JSON list of C-alpha atoms in Angstrom, two decimals:
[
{"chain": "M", "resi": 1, "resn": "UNK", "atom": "CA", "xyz": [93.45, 76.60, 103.74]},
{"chain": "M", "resi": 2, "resn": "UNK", "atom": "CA", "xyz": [96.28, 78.69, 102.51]},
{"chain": "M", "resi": 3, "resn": "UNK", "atom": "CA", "xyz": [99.50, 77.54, 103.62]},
{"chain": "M", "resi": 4, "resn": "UNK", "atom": "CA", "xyz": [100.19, 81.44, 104.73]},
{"chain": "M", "resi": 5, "resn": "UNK", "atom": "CA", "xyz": [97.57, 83.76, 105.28]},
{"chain": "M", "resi": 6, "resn": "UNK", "atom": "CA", "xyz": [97.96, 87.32, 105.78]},
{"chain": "M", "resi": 7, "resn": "UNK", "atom": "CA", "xyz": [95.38, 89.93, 105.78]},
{"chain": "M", "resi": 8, "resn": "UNK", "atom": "CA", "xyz": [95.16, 91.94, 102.47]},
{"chain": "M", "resi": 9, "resn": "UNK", "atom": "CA", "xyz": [94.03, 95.46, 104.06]},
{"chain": "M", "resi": 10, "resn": "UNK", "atom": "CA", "xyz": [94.64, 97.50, 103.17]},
{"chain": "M", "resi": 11, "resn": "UNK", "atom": "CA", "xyz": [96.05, 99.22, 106.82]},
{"chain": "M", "resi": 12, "resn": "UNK", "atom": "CA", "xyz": [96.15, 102.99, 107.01]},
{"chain": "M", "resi": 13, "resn": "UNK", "atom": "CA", "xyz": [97.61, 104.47, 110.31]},
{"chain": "M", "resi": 14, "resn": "UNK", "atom": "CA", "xyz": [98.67, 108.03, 110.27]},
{"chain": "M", "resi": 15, "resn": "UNK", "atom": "CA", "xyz": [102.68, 109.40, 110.14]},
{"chain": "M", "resi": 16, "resn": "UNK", "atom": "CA", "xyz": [104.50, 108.69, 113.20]},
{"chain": "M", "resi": 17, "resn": "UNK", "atom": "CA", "xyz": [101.95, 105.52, 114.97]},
{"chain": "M", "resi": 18, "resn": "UNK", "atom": "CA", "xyz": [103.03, 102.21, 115.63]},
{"chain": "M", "resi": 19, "resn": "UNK", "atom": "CA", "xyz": [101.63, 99.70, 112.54]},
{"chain": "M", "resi": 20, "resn": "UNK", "atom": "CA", "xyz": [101.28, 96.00, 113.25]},
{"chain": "M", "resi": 21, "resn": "UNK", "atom": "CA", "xyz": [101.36, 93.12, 110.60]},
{"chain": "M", "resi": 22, "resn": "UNK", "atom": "CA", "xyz": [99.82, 89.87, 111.22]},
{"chain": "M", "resi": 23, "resn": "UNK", "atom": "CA", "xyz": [100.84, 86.30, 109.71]},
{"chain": "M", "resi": 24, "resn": "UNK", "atom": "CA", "xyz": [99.74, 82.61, 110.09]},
{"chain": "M", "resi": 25, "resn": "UNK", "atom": "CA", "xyz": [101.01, 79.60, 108.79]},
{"chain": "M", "resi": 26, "resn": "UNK", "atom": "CA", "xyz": [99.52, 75.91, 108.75]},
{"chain": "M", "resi": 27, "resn": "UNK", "atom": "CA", "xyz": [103.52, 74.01, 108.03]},
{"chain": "M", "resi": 28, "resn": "UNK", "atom": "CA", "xyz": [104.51, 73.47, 112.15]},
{"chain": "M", "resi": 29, "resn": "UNK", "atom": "CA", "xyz": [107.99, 71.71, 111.00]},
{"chain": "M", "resi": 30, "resn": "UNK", "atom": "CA", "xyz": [108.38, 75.36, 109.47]},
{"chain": "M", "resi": 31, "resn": "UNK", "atom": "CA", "xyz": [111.29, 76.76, 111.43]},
{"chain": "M", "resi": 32, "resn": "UNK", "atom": "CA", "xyz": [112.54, 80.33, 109.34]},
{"chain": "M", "resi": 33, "resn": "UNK", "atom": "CA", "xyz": [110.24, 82.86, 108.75]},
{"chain": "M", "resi": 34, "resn": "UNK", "atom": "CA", "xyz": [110.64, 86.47, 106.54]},
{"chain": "M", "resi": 35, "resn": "UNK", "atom": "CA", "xyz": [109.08, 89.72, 106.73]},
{"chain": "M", "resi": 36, "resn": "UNK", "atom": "CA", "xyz": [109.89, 91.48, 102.79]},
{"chain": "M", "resi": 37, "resn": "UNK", "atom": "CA", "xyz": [108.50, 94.76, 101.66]},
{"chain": "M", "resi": 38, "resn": "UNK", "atom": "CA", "xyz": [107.44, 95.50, 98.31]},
{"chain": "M", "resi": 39, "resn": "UNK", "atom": "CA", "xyz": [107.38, 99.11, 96.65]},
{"chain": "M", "resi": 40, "resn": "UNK", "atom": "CA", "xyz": [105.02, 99.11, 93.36]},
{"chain": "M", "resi": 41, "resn": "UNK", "atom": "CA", "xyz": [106.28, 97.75, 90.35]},
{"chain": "M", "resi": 42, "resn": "UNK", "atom": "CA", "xyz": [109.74, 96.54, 92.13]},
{"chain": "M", "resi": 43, "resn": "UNK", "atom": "CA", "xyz": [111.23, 93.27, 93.59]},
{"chain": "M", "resi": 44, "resn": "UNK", "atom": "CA", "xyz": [110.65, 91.93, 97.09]},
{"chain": "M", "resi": 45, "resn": "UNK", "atom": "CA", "xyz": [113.51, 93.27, 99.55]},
{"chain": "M", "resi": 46, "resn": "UNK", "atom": "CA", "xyz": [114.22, 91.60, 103.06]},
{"chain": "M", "resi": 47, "resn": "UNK", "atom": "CA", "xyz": [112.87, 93.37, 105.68]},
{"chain": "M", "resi": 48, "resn": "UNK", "atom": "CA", "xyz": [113.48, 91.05, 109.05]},
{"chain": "M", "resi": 49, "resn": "UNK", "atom": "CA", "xyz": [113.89, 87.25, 109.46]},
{"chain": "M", "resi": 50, "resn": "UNK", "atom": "CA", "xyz": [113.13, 85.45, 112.50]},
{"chain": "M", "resi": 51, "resn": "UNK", "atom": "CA", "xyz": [113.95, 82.26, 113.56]},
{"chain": "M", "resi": 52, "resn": "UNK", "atom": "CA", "xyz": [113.20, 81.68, 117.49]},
{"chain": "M", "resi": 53, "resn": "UNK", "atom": "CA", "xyz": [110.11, 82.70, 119.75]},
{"chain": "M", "resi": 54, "resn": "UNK", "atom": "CA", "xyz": [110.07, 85.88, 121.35]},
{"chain": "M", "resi": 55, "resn": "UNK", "atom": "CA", "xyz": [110.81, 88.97, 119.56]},
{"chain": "M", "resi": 56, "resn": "UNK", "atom": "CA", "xyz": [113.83, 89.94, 117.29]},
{"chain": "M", "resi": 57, "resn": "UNK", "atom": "CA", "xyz": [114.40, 94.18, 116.96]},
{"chain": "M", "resi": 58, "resn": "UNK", "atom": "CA", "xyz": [116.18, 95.70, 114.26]},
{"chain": "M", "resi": 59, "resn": "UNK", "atom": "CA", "xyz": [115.93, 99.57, 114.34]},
{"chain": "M", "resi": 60, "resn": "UNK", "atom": "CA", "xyz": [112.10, 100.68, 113.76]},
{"chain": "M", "resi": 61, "resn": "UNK", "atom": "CA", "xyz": [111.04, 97.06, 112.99]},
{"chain": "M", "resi": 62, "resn": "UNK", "atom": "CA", "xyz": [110.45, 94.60, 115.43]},
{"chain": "M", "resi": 63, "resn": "UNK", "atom": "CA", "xyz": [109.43, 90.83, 114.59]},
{"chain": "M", "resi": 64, "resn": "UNK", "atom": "CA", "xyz": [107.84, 88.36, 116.79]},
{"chain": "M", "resi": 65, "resn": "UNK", "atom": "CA", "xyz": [107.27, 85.05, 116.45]},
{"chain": "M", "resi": 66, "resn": "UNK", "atom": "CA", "xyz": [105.13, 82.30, 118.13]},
{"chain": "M", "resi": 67, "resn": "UNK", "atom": "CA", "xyz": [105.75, 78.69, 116.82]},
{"chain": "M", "resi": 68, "resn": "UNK", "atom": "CA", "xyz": [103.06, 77.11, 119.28]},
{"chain": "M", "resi": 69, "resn": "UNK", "atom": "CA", "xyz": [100.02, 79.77, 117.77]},
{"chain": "M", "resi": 70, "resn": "UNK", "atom": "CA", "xyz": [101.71, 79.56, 114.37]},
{"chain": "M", "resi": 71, "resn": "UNK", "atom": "CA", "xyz": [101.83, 83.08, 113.91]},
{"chain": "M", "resi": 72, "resn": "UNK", "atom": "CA", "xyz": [104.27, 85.89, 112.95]},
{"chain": "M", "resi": 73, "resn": "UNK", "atom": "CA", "xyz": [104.07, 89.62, 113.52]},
{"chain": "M", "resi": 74, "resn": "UNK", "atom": "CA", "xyz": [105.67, 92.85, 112.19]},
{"chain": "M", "resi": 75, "resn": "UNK", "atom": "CA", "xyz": [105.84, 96.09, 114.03]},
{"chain": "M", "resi": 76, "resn": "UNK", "atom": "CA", "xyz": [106.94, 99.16, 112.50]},
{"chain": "M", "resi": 77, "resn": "UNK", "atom": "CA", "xyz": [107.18, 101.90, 115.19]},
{"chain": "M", "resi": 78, "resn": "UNK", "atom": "CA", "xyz": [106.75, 105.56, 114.00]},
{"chain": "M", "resi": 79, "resn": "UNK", "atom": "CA", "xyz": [105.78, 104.83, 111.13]},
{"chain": "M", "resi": 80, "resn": "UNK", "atom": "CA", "xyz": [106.51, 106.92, 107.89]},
{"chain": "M", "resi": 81, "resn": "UNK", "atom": "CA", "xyz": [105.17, 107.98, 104.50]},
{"chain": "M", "resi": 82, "resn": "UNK", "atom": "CA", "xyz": [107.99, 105.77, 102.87]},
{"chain": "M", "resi": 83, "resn": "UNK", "atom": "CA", "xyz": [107.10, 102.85, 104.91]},
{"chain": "M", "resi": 84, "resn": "UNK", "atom": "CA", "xyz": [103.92, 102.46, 102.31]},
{"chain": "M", "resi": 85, "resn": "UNK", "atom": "CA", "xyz": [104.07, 98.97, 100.37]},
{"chain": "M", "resi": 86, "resn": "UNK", "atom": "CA", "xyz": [103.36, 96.01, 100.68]},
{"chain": "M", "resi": 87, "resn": "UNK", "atom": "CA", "xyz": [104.54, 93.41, 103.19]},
{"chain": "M", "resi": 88, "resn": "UNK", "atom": "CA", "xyz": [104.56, 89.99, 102.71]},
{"chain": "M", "resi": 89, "resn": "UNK", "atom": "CA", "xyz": [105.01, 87.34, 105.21]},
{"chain": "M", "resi": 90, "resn": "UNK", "atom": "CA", "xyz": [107.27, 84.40, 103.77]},
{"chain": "M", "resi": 91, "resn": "UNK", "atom": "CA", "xyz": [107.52, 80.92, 105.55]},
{"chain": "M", "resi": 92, "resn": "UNK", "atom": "CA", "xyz": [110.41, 78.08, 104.48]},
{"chain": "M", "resi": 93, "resn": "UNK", "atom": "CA", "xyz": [109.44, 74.06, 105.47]},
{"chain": "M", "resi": 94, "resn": "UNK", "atom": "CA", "xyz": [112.19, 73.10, 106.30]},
{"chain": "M", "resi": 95, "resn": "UNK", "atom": "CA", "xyz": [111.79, 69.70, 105.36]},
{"chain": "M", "resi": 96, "resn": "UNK", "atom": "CA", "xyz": [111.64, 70.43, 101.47]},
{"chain": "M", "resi": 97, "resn": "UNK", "atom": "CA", "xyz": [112.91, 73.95, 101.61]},
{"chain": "M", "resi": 98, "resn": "UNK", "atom": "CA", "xyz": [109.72, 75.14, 100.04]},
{"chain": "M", "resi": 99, "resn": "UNK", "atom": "CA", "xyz": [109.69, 78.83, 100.22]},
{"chain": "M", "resi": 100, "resn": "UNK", "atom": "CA", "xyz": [105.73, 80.12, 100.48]},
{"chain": "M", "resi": 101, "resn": "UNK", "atom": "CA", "xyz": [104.23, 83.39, 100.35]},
{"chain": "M", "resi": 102, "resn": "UNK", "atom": "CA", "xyz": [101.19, 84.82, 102.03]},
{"chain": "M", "resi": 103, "resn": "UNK", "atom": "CA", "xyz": [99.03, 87.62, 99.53]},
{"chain": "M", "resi": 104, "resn": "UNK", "atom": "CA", "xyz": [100.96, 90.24, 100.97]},
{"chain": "M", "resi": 105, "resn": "UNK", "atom": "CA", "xyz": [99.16, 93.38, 103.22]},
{"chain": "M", "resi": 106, "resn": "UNK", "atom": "CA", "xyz": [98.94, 96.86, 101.99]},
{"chain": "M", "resi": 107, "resn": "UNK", "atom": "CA", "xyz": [100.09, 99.08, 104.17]},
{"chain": "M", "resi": 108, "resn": "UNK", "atom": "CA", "xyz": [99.11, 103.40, 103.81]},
{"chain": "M", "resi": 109, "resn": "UNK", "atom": "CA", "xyz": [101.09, 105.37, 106.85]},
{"chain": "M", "resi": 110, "resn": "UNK", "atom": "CA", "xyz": [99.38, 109.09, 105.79]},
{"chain": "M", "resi": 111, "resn": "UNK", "atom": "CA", "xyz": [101.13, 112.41, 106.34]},
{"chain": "F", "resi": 1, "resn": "UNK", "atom": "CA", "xyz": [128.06, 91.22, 91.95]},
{"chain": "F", "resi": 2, "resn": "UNK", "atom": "CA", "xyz": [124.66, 90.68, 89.81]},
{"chain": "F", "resi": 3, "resn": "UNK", "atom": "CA", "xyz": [123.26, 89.08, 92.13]},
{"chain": "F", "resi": 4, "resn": "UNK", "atom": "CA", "xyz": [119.85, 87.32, 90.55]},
{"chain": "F", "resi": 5, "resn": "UNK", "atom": "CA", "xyz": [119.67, 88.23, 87.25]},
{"chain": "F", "resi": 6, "resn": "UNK", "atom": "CA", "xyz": [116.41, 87.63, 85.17]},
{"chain": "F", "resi": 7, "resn": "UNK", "atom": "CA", "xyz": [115.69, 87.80, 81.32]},
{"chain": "F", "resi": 8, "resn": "UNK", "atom": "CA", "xyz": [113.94, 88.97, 79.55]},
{"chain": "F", "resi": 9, "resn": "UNK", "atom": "CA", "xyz": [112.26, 92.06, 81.45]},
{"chain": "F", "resi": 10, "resn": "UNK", "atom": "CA", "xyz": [108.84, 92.35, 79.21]},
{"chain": "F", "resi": 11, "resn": "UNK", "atom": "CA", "xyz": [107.39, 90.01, 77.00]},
{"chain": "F", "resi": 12, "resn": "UNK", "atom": "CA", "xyz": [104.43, 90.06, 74.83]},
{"chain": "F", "resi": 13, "resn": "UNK", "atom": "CA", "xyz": [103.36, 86.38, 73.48]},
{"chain": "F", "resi": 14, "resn": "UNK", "atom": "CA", "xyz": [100.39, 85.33, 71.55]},
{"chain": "F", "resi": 15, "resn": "UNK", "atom": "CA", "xyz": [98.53, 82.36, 72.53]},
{"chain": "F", "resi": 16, "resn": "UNK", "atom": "CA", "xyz": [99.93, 79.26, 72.00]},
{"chain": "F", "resi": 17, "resn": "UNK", "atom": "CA", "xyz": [103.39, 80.59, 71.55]},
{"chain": "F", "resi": 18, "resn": "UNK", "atom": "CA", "xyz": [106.14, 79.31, 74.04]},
{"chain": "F", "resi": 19, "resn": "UNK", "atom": "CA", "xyz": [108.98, 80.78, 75.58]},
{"chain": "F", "resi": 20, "resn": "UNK", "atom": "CA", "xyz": [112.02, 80.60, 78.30]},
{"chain": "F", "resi": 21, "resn": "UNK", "atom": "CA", "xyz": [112.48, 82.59, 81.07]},
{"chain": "F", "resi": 22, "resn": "UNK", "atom": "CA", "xyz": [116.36, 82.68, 82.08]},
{"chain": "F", "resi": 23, "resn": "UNK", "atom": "CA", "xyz": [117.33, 83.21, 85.75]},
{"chain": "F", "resi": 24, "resn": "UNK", "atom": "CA", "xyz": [120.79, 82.94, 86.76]},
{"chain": "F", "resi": 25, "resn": "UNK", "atom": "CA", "xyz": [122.61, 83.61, 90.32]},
{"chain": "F", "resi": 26, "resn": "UNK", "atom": "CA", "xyz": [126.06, 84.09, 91.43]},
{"chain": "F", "resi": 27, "resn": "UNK", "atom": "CA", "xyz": [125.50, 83.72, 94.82]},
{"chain": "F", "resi": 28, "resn": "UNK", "atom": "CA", "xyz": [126.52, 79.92, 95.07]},
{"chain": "F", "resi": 29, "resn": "UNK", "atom": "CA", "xyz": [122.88, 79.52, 96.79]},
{"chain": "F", "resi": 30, "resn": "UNK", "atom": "CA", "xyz": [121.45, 76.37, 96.52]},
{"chain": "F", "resi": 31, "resn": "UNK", "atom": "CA", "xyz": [118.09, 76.68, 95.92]},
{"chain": "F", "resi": 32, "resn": "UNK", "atom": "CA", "xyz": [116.02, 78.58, 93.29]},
{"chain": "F", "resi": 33, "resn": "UNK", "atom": "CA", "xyz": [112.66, 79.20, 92.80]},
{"chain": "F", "resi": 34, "resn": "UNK", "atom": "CA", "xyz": [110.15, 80.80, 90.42]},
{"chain": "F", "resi": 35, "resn": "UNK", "atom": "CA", "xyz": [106.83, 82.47, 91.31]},
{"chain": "F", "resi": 36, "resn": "UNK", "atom": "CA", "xyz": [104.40, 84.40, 89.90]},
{"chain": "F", "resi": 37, "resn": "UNK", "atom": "CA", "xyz": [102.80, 87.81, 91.21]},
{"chain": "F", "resi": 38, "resn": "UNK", "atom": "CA", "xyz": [99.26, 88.49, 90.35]},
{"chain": "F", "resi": 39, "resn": "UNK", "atom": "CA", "xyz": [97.63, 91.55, 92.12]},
{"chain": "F", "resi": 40, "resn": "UNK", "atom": "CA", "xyz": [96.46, 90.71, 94.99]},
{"chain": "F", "resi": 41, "resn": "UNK", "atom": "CA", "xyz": [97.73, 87.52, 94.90]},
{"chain": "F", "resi": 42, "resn": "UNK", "atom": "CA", "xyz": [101.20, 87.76, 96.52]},
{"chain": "F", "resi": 43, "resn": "UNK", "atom": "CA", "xyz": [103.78, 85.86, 95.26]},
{"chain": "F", "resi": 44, "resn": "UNK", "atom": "CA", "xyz": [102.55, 82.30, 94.24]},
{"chain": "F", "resi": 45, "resn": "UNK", "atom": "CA", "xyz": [105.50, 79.24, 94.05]},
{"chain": "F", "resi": 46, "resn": "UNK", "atom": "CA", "xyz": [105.48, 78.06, 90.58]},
{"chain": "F", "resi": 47, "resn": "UNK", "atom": "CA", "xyz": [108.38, 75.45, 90.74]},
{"chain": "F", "resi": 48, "resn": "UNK", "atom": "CA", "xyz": [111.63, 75.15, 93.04]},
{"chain": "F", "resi": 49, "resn": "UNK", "atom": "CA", "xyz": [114.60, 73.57, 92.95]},
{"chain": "F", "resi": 50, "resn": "UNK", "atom": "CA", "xyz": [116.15, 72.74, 96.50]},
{"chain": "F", "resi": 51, "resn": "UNK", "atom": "CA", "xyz": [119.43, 71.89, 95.16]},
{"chain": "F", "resi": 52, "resn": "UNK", "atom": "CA", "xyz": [121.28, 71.49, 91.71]},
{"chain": "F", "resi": 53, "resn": "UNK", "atom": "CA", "xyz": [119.81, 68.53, 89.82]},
{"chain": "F", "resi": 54, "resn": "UNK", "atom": "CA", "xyz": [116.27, 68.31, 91.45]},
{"chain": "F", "resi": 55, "resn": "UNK", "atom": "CA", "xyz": [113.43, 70.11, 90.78]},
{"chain": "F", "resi": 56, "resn": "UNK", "atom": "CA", "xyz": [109.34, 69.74, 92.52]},
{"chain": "F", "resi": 57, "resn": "UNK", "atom": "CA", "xyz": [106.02, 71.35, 92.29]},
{"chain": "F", "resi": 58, "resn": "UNK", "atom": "CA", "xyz": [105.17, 74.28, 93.73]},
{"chain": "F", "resi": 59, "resn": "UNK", "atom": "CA", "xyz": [101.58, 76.10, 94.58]},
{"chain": "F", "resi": 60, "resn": "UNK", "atom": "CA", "xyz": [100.76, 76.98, 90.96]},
{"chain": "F", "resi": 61, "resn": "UNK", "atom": "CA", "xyz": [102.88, 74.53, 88.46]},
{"chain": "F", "resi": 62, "resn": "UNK", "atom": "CA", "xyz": [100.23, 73.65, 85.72]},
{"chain": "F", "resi": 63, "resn": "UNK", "atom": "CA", "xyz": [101.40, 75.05, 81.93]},
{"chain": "F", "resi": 64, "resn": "UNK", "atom": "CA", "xyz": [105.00, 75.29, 83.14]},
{"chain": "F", "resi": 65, "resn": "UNK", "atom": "CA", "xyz": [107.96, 72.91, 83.00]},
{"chain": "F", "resi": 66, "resn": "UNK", "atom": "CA", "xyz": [111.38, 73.89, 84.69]},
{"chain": "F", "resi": 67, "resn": "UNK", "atom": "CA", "xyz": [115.12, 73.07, 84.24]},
{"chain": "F", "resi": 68, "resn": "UNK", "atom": "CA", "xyz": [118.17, 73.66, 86.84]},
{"chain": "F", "resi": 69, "resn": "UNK", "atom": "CA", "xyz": [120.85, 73.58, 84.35]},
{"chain": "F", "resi": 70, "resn": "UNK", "atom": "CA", "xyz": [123.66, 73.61, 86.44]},
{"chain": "F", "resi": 71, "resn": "UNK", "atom": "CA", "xyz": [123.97, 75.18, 90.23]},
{"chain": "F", "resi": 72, "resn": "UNK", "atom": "CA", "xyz": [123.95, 78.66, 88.50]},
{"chain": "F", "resi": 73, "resn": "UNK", "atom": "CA", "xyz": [120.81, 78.14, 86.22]},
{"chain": "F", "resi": 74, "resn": "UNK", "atom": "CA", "xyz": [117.39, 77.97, 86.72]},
{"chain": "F", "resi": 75, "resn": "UNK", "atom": "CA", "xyz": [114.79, 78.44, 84.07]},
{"chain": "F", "resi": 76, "resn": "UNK", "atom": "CA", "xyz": [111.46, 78.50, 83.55]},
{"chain": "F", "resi": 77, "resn": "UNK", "atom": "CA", "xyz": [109.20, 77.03, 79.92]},
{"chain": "F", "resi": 78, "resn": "UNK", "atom": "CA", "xyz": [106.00, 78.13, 78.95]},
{"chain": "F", "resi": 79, "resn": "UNK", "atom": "CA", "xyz": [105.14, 75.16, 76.59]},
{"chain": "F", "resi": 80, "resn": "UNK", "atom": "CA", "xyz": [102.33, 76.60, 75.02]},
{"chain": "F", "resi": 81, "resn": "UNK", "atom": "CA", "xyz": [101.15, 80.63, 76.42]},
{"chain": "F", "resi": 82, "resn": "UNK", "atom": "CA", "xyz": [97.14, 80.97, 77.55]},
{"chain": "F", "resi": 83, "resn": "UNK", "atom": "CA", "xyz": [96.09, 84.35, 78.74]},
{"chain": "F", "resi": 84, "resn": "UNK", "atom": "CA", "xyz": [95.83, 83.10, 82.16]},
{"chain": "F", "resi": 85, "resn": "UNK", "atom": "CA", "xyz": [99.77, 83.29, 82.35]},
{"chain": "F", "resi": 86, "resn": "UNK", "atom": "CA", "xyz": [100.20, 86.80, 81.84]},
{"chain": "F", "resi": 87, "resn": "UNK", "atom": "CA", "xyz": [101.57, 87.89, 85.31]},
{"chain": "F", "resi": 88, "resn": "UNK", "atom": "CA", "xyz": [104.78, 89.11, 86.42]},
{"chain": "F", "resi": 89, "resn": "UNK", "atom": "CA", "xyz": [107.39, 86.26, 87.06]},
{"chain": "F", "resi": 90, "resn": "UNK", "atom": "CA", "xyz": [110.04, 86.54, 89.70]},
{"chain": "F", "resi": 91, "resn": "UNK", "atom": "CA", "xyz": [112.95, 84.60, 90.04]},
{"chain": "F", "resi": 92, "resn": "UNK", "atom": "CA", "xyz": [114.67, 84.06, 93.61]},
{"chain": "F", "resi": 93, "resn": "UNK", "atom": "CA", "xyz": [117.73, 82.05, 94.85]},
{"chain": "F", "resi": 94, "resn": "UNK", "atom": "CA", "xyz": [118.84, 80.96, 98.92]},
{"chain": "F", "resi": 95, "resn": "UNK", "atom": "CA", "xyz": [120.19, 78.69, 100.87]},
{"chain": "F", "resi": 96, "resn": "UNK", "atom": "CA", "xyz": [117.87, 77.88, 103.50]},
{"chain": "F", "resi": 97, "resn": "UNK", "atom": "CA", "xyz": [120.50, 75.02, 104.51]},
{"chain": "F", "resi": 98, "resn": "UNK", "atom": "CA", "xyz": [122.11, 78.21, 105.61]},
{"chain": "F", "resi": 99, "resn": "UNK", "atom": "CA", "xyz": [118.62, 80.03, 107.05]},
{"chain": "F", "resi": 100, "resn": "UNK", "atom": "CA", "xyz": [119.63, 82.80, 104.47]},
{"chain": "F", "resi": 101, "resn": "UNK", "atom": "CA", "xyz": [116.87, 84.98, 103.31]},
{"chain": "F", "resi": 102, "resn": "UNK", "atom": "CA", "xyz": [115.97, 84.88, 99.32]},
{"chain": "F", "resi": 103, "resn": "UNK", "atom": "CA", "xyz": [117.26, 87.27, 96.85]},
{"chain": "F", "resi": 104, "resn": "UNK", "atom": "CA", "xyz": [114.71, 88.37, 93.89]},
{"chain": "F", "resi": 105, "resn": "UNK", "atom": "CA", "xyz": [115.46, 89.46, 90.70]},
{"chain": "F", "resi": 106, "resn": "UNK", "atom": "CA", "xyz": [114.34, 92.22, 88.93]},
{"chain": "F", "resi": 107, "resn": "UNK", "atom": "CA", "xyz": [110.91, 90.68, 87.50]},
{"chain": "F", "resi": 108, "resn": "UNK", "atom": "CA", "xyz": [109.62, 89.85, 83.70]},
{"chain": "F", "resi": 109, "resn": "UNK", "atom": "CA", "xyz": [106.39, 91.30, 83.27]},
{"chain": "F", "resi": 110, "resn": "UNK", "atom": "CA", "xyz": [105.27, 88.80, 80.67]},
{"chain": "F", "resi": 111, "resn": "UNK", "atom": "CA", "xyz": [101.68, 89.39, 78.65]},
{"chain": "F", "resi": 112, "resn": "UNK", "atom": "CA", "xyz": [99.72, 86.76, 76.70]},
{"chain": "F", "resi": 113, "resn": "UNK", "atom": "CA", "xyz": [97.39, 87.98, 73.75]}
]
């Protein structure tokens, strides 16, 4: 089992819908979690952390997190052409301060 | 302010040649960490280094050593280059002491003939 597992996609909604990102993670003593977008052929960029349950909102993006479920989320409402990339889903342990990845998804928002 | 800065940016090794990847932050972060980015793979940990002077395995660490130099430093050795290792490398820095997010640099896009 994959320390963080994200589905690859890739996700296609059309211009101006709501997209949703899903992440699990196996570490439970894991206690900050990262949403980073990737354009093609560029360096991940911080999109929203989250470090609480509930949900943390930051413009279009909103992040939720469930510690008891193990699982992370991403919304992007009204979604746009220049939201296309990939998103990964990034977990730290705490304990060592490993920093682990899931395979990123692809998301397509079309025009 | 650099930020994470990464040489070289391309690199073309034959097999069984060995090279250093340089990373180097001025952030004052105290971790660092390498990974490599296959496609469709994500970004997979290499080798990390929680703090100046220690160093551990990550996901993916077999054909590569690793050496913090000094709080600033962090770099990566390719003893001896197979194929297998061609793969974009990225270099990223935090302090998760902190709960700050990671800072990338700008890639090497390393290939192995």
């Amino acid at each position: 089992q994959k320390e963080v597992e994200q589905n690859s996609g890739p996700l296609s909604v059309p211009e101006g819908a709501i997209a949703s990102l899903n992440c699990t993670y196996s570490d439970r003593g894991s206690q900050s979690f990262f949403w980073y977008r990737q354009y093609s052929g560029k360096s991940p960029e911080l999109i929203m952390s989250i470090y609480s349950n509930g949900d943390k909102e930051d413009g279009r993006f909103t992040a939720q997190l469930n510690k008891a479920s193990q699982y992370v989320s991403l919304l992007i409402r009204d979604s746009q052409p220049s939201d296309s990339a990939t998103y990964l889903c990034a977990v730290n342990q705490d304990s060592s301060y490993k920093l682990i990845f899931g395979s990123g998804t692809r998301l397509l928002v079309r025009p | 302010n650099a930020g994470v800065t990464q040489t070289p940016k391309f690199q073309v090794l034959k097999t069984g040649q060995s090279m250093t990847l340089q990373c180097a932050q001025d952030m004052n972060h105290n971790s660092m960490y390498w990974y490599r980015q296959d496609p469709g793979m994500g970004l997979r940990l290499i080798y990390y280094s929680a703090s100046e002077g220690t160093t551990d395995k990550g996901e993916v660490p077999n054909g590569y050593n690793v050496s913090r130099l000094n709080k600033r430093e962090f770099s990566l050795r390719l003893e001896s280059a197979a194929p297998s290792q061609t793969s974009v490398y990225f270099c990223a820095s935090s302090d998760p002491g902190l709960g700050t997010e990671a800072f990338f640099g700008q890639g090497t896009r390393l290939t192995v003939v």
